[in-house]
């Protein structure tokens, strides 16, 4: 499996995002995932009858026949915790990494046409993440040039994750400088 990357350099510019999606669709991708706030990419995928993965919130209504799912974010618990700590004088500036366990991240409902066996696999992997038996940032992790970046069993720290300036094996593309 290969993953091709196109940069739109925007969080919300539907026209630019759609053009980036079309450039990948023209290359023959069979699944299109977007990391932007508009549904333009998954709508472009739906026009070509290609599976689509959105971002941030449940985007299924924008491409109901070809939608898979997407990550979704709920910053509410973090904001409540932060406001309470400001109010009681205990707030300190720090990096924050919310998780599924804390209710910050989750998987949006799966699309109506995602096969039942795939839904089972996704739910199983989600439970492994929640119970701590699977960590996507645990080795072995190999970069796109074949270099082992993290050995079997070694988990990346938050700082290492944030400092990643390379793609993993199977990704085609470059990270802009």
Coordinates of N, CA and C in Angstrom, one line a residue:
X1 N 0.8 -1.2 0.0 CA 0.0 0.0 0.0 C 0.9 1.2 0.0
X2 N 0.5 2.2 -0.8 CA 1.2 3.5 -0.9 C 0.3 4.6 -0.5
X3 N 0.8 5.6 0.1 CA 0.1 6.8 0.4 C 0.7 8.0 -0.3
X4 N 0.0 8.7 -1.1 CA 0.5 9.9 -1.7 C 0.0 11.1 -1.0
X5 N 0.9 12.1 -0.9 CA 0.6 13.3 -0.1 C 0.6 14.6 -1.0
X6 N -0.4 15.4 -0.9 CA -0.5 16.7 -1.6 C -0.8 17.7 -0.5
X7 N 0.0 18.8 -0.5 CA -0.2 19.8 0.5 C -1.1 21.0 -0.1
X8 N -2.1 21.3 0.7 CA -3.0 22.4 0.3 C -2.6 23.7 1.0
X9 N -1.9 23.5 2.2 CA -1.4 24.6 3.0 C -2.6 25.5 3.4
X10 N -3.7 24.9 3.8 CA -4.8 25.6 4.3 C -5.6 24.7 5.3
X11 N -6.3 25.4 6.2 CA -7.3 24.6 7.0 C -8.7 24.7 6.5
X12 N -9.0 25.8 5.8 CA -10.3 26.0 5.2 C -10.3 26.9 4.0
X13 N -10.2 26.2 2.9 CA -10.2 26.9 1.6 C -10.8 25.8 0.6
X14 N -12.1 25.7 0.6 CA -12.7 24.6 -0.2 C -12.2 24.4 -1.6
X15 N -12.1 25.5 -2.3 CA -11.6 25.5 -3.7 C -10.2 24.9 -3.8
X16 N -9.3 25.3 -3.0 CA -8.0 24.8 -3.0 C -7.9 23.3 -2.6
X17 N -8.7 23.0 -1.6 CA -8.8 21.6 -1.1 C -9.3 20.7 -2.1
X18 N -10.4 21.1 -2.8 CA -10.9 20.3 -3.8 C -9.9 20.1 -5.0
X19 N -9.2 21.1 -5.3 CA -8.2 20.9 -6.4 C -7.1 20.0 -6.0
X20 N -6.7 20.0 -4.7 CA -5.7 19.1 -4.2 C -6.2 17.7 -4.3
X21 N -7.5 17.5 -3.9 CA -8.1 16.2 -3.9 C -8.2 15.7 -5.4
X22 N -8.6 16.5 -6.3 CA -8.7 16.1 -7.7 C -7.3 15.7 -8.2
X23 N -6.3 16.4 -7.8 CA -4.9 16.0 -8.3 C -4.6 14.5 -7.9
X24 N -5.0 14.2 -6.7 CA -4.8 12.8 -6.2 C -5.8 11.8 -6.9
X25 N -7.0 12.2 -7.1 CA -8.0 11.4 -7.8 C -7.5 11.1 -9.2
X26 N -7.0 12.1 -9.9 CA -6.5 12.0 -11.2 C -5.3 11.0 -11.3
X27 N -4.6 10.8 -10.2 CA -3.5 9.8 -10.1 C -4.1 8.4 -9.9
X28 N -5.4 8.3 -9.6 CA -6.0 7.0 -9.4 C -6.1 6.5 -7.9
X29 N -6.0 7.4 -7.0 CA -6.2 6.9 -5.6 C -7.5 6.2 -5.4
X30 N -7.6 5.2 -4.5 CA -8.8 4.5 -4.3 C -9.5 4.9 -2.9
X31 N -8.7 5.6 -2.1 CA -9.3 6.2 -0.8 C -8.6 7.6 -0.7
X32 N -9.4 8.5 -0.3 CA -8.9 9.9 -0.2 C -9.2 10.4 1.2
X33 N -8.1 10.8 1.9 CA -8.3 11.3 3.3 C -7.8 12.7 3.3
X34 N -8.5 13.6 4.0 CA -8.2 15.0 4.1 C -7.9 15.4 5.5
X35 N -7.1 16.3 5.7 CA -6.8 16.9 7.0 C -7.0 18.4 7.0
X36 N -8.3 18.7 6.6 CA -8.7 20.1 6.5 C -10.1 20.2 7.1
X37 N -10.6 21.4 7.3 CA -11.9 21.6 8.0 C -13.1 21.6 7.1
X38 N -12.9 21.6 5.8 CA -14.1 21.6 4.9 C -14.3 20.2 4.3
X39 N -15.5 19.9 3.8 CA -15.8 18.6 3.3 C -15.4 18.5 1.8
X40 N -14.7 19.5 1.2 CA -14.5 19.6 -0.2 C -13.8 18.4 -0.8
X41 N -12.8 17.8 0.0 CA -12.1 16.7 -0.5 C -12.9 15.4 -0.6
X42 N -13.7 15.2 0.5 CA -14.5 14.0 0.4 C -15.7 14.1 -0.6
X43 N -16.1 15.4 -0.8 CA -17.1 15.6 -1.9 C -16.5 15.3 -3.2
X44 N -15.3 15.7 -3.5 CA -14.6 15.4 -4.7 C -14.5 13.9 -4.9
X45 N -14.1 13.2 -3.8 CA -14.0 11.7 -3.8 C -15.4 11.1 -4.2
X46 N -16.4 11.6 -3.6 CA -17.8 11.1 -3.8 C -18.2 11.2 -5.3
X47 N -17.8 12.4 -5.9 CA -18.1 12.6 -7.3 C -17.5 11.5 -8.2
X48 N -16.3 11.0 -7.7 CA -15.6 10.0 -8.5 C -15.9 8.5 -8.0
X49 N -16.8 8.5 -7.0 CA -17.2 7.2 -6.4 C -16.0 6.5 -5.7
X50 N -15.2 7.3 -5.0 CA -14.0 6.9 -4.3 C -14.3 7.1 -2.8
X51 N -13.8 6.1 -2.0 CA -14.0 6.2 -0.6 C -13.3 7.5 -0.1
X52 N -13.9 8.2 1.0 CA -13.4 9.4 1.5 C -13.4 9.4 3.0
X53 N -12.4 10.0 3.6 CA -12.2 10.2 5.0 C -12.0 11.7 5.3
X54 N -12.9 12.2 6.2 CA -12.9 13.6 6.5 C -12.0 13.9 7.7
X55 N -12.3 15.0 8.4 CA -11.5 15.5 9.5 C -12.4 16.3 10.5
X56 N -12.0 16.2 11.7 CA -12.5 17.1 12.8 C -13.9 16.7 13.4
X57 N -14.9 16.6 12.6 CA -16.2 16.3 13.0 C -16.8 15.3 12.0
X58 N -17.9 14.7 12.4 CA -18.6 13.8 11.5 C -19.0 14.4 10.2
X59 N -18.4 14.0 9.1 CA -18.6 14.6 7.8 C -19.4 13.7 6.9
X60 N -20.0 12.6 7.5 CA -20.7 11.7 6.7 C -21.8 12.3 5.8
X61 N -22.5 13.3 6.3 CA -23.6 13.9 5.5 C -23.2 14.5 4.2
X62 N -21.9 14.8 4.1 CA -21.4 15.5 2.9 C -21.1 14.5 1.7
X63 N -20.9 13.2 2.1 CA -20.6 12.2 1.0 C -21.2 10.8 1.5
X64 N -22.5 10.7 1.7 CA -23.0 9.6 2.4 C -22.8 8.2 1.8
X65 N -22.6 8.2 0.5 CA -22.4 6.9 -0.2 C -21.0 6.4 -0.1
X66 N -20.0 7.3 0.0 CA -18.6 6.9 -0.1 C -17.8 7.2 1.2
X67 N -18.5 7.7 2.2 CA -17.8 8.1 3.4 C -17.4 6.9 4.2
X68 N -16.1 7.0 4.7 CA -15.7 5.9 5.7 C -15.9 6.4 7.1
X69 N -15.2 7.4 7.5 CA -15.2 8.0 8.8 C -14.2 9.1 8.9
X70 N -13.8 9.5 10.1 CA -12.7 10.4 10.3 C -12.4 10.6 11.8
X71 N -11.3 11.2 12.1 CA -11.0 11.5 13.5 C -11.9 12.7 13.8
X72 N -12.3 12.7 15.1 CA -13.1 13.9 15.5 C -12.5 14.3 16.8
X73 N -12.7 15.6 17.1 CA -12.1 16.2 18.3 C -13.2 16.8 19.1
X74 N -13.1 16.7 20.4 CA -14.0 17.3 21.4 C -13.1 18.0 22.4
X75 N -12.8 19.3 22.2 CA -12.0 20.1 23.1 C -12.6 20.5 24.4
X76 N -13.9 20.2 24.5 CA -14.7 20.7 25.7 C -14.0 20.3 27.0
X77 N -13.7 19.0 27.2 CA -13.1 18.6 28.5 C -11.8 19.3 28.8
X78 N -11.0 19.5 27.8 CA -9.7 20.3 28.0 C -10.0 21.7 28.4
X79 N -11.0 22.4 27.7 CA -11.3 23.8 28.0 C -11.9 23.9 29.5
X80 N -12.7 22.9 29.9 CA -13.3 23.0 31.2 C -12.1 22.9 32.2
X81 N -11.2 21.9 32.0 CA -10.1 21.7 32.9 C -9.2 22.9 33.0
X82 N -9.0 23.5 31.8 CA -8.1 24.7 31.8 C -8.7 25.9 32.5
X83 N -10.0 26.1 32.2 CA -10.7 27.3 32.9 C -10.7 27.1 34.4
X84 N -11.0 25.9 34.8 CA -11.0 25.6 36.3 C -9.6 25.9 36.9
X85 N -8.6 25.5 36.2 CA -7.2 25.7 36.7 C -6.9 27.2 36.7
X86 N -7.3 27.9 35.8 CA -7.1 29.4 35.8 C -7.9 30.0 36.9
X87 N -9.1 29.6 37.1 CA -9.9 30.1 38.2 C -9.4 29.8 39.6
X88 N -8.8 28.6 39.8 CA -8.2 28.3 41.1 C -6.7 28.6 41.2
X89 N -6.2 29.2 40.2 CA -4.8 29.7 40.3 C -3.7 28.7 40.1
X90 N -4.1 27.5 39.6 CA -3.1 26.4 39.4 C -2.6 26.2 38.0
X91 N -3.2 27.0 37.0 CA -2.8 26.9 35.6 C -1.4 27.1 35.4
X92 N -0.7 26.3 34.5 CA 0.6 26.5 34.1 C 0.7 26.2 32.6
X93 N 1.4 26.9 31.9 CA 1.6 26.7 30.4 C 2.3 25.4 30.2
X94 N 1.7 24.6 29.3 CA 2.3 23.3 28.9 C 1.7 22.8 27.7
X95 N 2.4 21.8 27.1 CA 1.9 21.1 25.9 C 0.8 20.2 26.4
X96 N -0.2 19.9 25.6 CA -1.3 19.0 26.0 C -1.6 18.1 24.9
X97 N -1.7 16.8 25.2 CA -2.0 15.8 24.3 C -3.2 15.0 24.8
X98 N -4.4 15.3 24.3 CA -5.6 14.6 24.7 C -5.7 13.3 24.0
X99 N -6.4 12.4 24.5 CA -6.5 11.1 24.0 C -8.0 10.6 23.9
X100 N -8.2 9.4 23.3 CA -9.5 8.8 23.3 C -10.0 8.5 24.7
X101 N -9.0 8.1 25.5 CA -9.4 7.8 26.9 C -10.0 9.0 27.6
X102 N -9.5 10.2 27.3 CA -9.9 11.4 28.0 C -11.1 12.0 27.3
X103 N -11.5 11.4 26.2 CA -12.7 11.9 25.4 C -12.4 13.1 24.5
X104 N -11.1 13.4 24.3 CA -10.7 14.5 23.4 C -10.8 14.1 22.0
X105 N -10.3 12.9 21.7 CA -10.3 12.4 20.3 C -11.2 11.1 20.2
X106 N -11.7 10.9 19.0 CA -12.5 9.7 18.8 C -12.6 9.4 17.3
X107 N -13.3 8.4 17.0 CA -13.6 8.1 15.6 C -15.1 8.5 15.3
X108 N -15.3 9.3 14.3 CA -16.7 9.6 13.9 C -17.4 8.3 13.5
X109 N -18.8 8.4 13.6 CA -19.5 7.2 13.1 C -19.1 6.7 11.7
X110 N -19.1 5.4 11.6 CA -18.6 4.9 10.3 C -19.7 5.0 9.3
X111 N -19.3 5.2 8.0 CA -20.3 5.4 6.9 C -21.2 4.2 6.7
X112 N -22.3 4.5 6.2 CA -23.3 3.4 6.0 C -22.9 2.3 5.1
X113 N -21.9 2.5 4.2 CA -21.5 1.5 3.2 C -20.2 0.9 3.6
X114 N -19.6 1.2 4.8 CA -18.4 0.5 5.3 C -18.8 -0.9 5.6
X115 N -18.2 -1.9 5.0 CA -18.5 -3.3 5.2 C -18.5 -3.7 6.7
X116 N -19.4 -4.6 7.1 CA -19.5 -5.0 8.5 C -18.2 -5.5 9.1
X117 N -17.5 -6.3 8.3 CA -16.3 -6.9 8.8 C -15.2 -5.8 9.1
X118 N -15.2 -4.8 8.3 CA -14.3 -3.6 8.5 C -14.7 -2.9 9.7
X119 N -16.0 -2.7 9.9 CA -16.5 -2.0 11.2 C -16.0 -2.8 12.4
X120 N -16.0 -4.1 12.3 CA -15.6 -4.9 13.5 C -14.1 -4.7 13.7
X121 N -13.3 -4.7 12.7 CA -11.8 -4.5 12.8 C -11.5 -3.1 13.4
X122 N -12.3 -2.1 12.9 CA -12.1 -0.7 13.4 C -12.4 -0.7 14.9
X123 N -13.5 -1.2 15.3 CA -13.9 -1.2 16.7 C -12.9 -2.0 17.6
X124 N -12.4 -3.1 17.1 CA -11.4 -3.8 17.8 C -10.1 -3.0 18.0
X125 N -9.6 -2.3 16.9 CA -8.4 -1.5 17.1 C -8.7 -0.3 18.0
X126 N -9.9 0.3 18.0 CA -10.2 1.3 18.9 C -10.1 0.9 20.3
X127 N -10.7 -0.3 20.6 CA -10.6 -0.9 22.0 C -9.2 -1.1 22.4
X128 N -8.3 -1.6 21.5 CA -6.9 -1.8 21.8 C -6.2 -0.5 22.1
X129 N -6.6 0.6 21.4 CA -6.0 1.9 21.8 C -6.5 2.3 23.2
X130 N -7.8 2.2 23.4 CA -8.4 2.6 24.7 C -7.8 1.8 25.9
X131 N -7.5 0.5 25.7 CA -7.0 -0.3 26.8 C -5.5 -0.4 26.8
X132 N -4.8 0.4 25.9 CA -3.4 0.5 26.0 C -2.6 -0.6 25.4
X133 N -3.2 -1.5 24.6 CA -2.5 -2.6 24.0 C -2.0 -2.3 22.6
X134 N -2.4 -1.1 22.1 CA -1.9 -0.7 20.7 C -1.6 0.8 20.8
X135 N -0.4 1.1 20.3 CA 0.0 2.5 20.2 C 0.6 2.7 18.8
X136 N 0.0 3.6 18.1 CA 0.4 3.8 16.7 C 1.9 4.4 16.7
X137 N 2.3 5.0 17.7 CA 3.6 5.6 17.8 C 4.6 4.7 18.5
X138 N 4.4 3.4 18.4 CA 5.4 2.4 19.0 C 6.0 1.6 17.8
X139 N 7.3 1.4 18.0 CA 8.1 0.7 16.9 C 7.7 -0.8 16.8
X140 N 8.1 -1.3 15.6 CA 9.1 -0.7 14.7 C 8.4 0.3 13.8
X141 N 9.2 1.4 13.7 CA 8.7 2.5 12.8 C 9.9 2.7 11.8
X142 N 9.6 2.6 10.5 CA 10.6 2.7 9.5 C 10.2 3.9 8.6
X143 N 11.2 4.7 8.3 CA 10.9 5.9 7.4 C 10.8 5.5 5.9
X144 N 10.4 6.5 5.1 CA 10.2 6.2 3.7 C 11.5 5.9 3.0
X145 N 12.6 6.1 3.6 CA 13.9 5.7 3.0 C 14.4 4.3 3.4
X146 N 13.6 3.7 4.3 CA 13.9 2.4 4.8 C 14.7 2.4 6.1
X147 N 15.0 3.5 6.7 CA 15.7 3.6 7.9 C 14.8 3.4 9.1
X148 N 15.2 2.5 10.0 CA 14.4 2.2 11.2 C 14.6 3.4 12.2
X149 N 13.5 4.1 12.5 CA 13.6 5.3 13.3 C 13.3 4.9 14.8
X150 N 12.5 3.9 15.0 CA 12.2 3.4 16.3 C 12.1 1.9 16.3
X151 N 12.9 1.2 17.1 CA 13.0 -0.2 17.2 C 11.7 -0.8 17.7
X152 N 11.6 -2.1 17.5 CA 10.4 -2.9 18.0 C 10.2 -2.5 19.5
X153 N 8.9 -2.1 19.8 CA 8.5 -1.9 21.2 C 8.8 -0.5 21.8
X154 N 9.7 0.2 21.1 CA 10.0 1.6 21.6 C 8.9 2.5 21.3
X155 N 8.4 3.3 22.3 CA 7.4 4.2 22.1 C 8.0 5.6 21.9
X156 N 7.4 6.4 20.9 CA 7.8 7.7 20.7 C 7.3 8.6 21.9
X157 N 8.1 9.5 22.3 CA 7.6 10.5 23.3 C 6.8 11.6 22.6
X158 N 6.1 12.4 23.4 CA 5.4 13.5 22.8 C 6.3 14.4 22.0
X159 N 7.5 14.7 22.6 CA 8.5 15.6 22.0 C 8.9 15.0 20.7
X160 N 9.2 13.7 20.6 CA 9.6 13.0 19.4 C 8.5 13.1 18.3
X161 N 7.3 12.9 18.7 CA 6.1 13.0 17.8 C 6.1 14.4 17.2
X162 N 6.1 15.4 18.1 CA 6.1 16.8 17.6 C 7.3 17.2 16.7
X163 N 8.4 16.5 16.9 CA 9.6 16.8 16.2 C 9.8 16.0 14.9
X164 N 8.8 15.2 14.6 CA 8.9 14.3 13.4 C 9.0 15.2 12.1
X165 N 10.1 15.0 11.4 CA 10.2 15.7 10.1 C 10.5 14.8 9.0
X166 N 9.9 13.6 9.0 CA 10.0 12.5 8.0 C 8.7 11.8 7.9
X167 N 8.6 11.1 6.8 CA 7.4 10.3 6.5 C 7.8 8.8 6.8
X168 N 6.8 8.0 7.2 CA 7.0 6.6 7.4 C 7.0 5.9 6.0
X169 N 7.5 4.6 6.1 CA 7.5 3.8 4.9 C 6.2 3.7 4.2
X170 N 6.2 3.8 2.9 CA 4.9 3.7 2.1 C 4.3 5.0 1.8
X171 N 4.8 6.1 2.3 CA 4.3 7.5 2.0 C 5.2 8.1 0.9
X172 N 4.5 8.5 -0.2 CA 5.1 9.2 -1.3 C 4.9 10.7 -1.2
X173 N 5.9 11.4 -1.1 CA 5.8 12.9 -1.0 C 7.0 13.4 -0.2
X174 N 7.0 14.7 0.0 CA 8.0 15.4 0.8 C 7.4 16.4 1.7
X175 N 8.0 16.6 2.8 CA 7.5 17.6 3.8 C 8.2 18.9 3.4
X176 N 7.3 19.9 3.2 CA 7.9 21.3 2.8 C 8.8 21.8 3.9
X177 N 9.8 22.5 3.4 CA 10.8 23.1 4.4 C 10.4 24.4 4.8

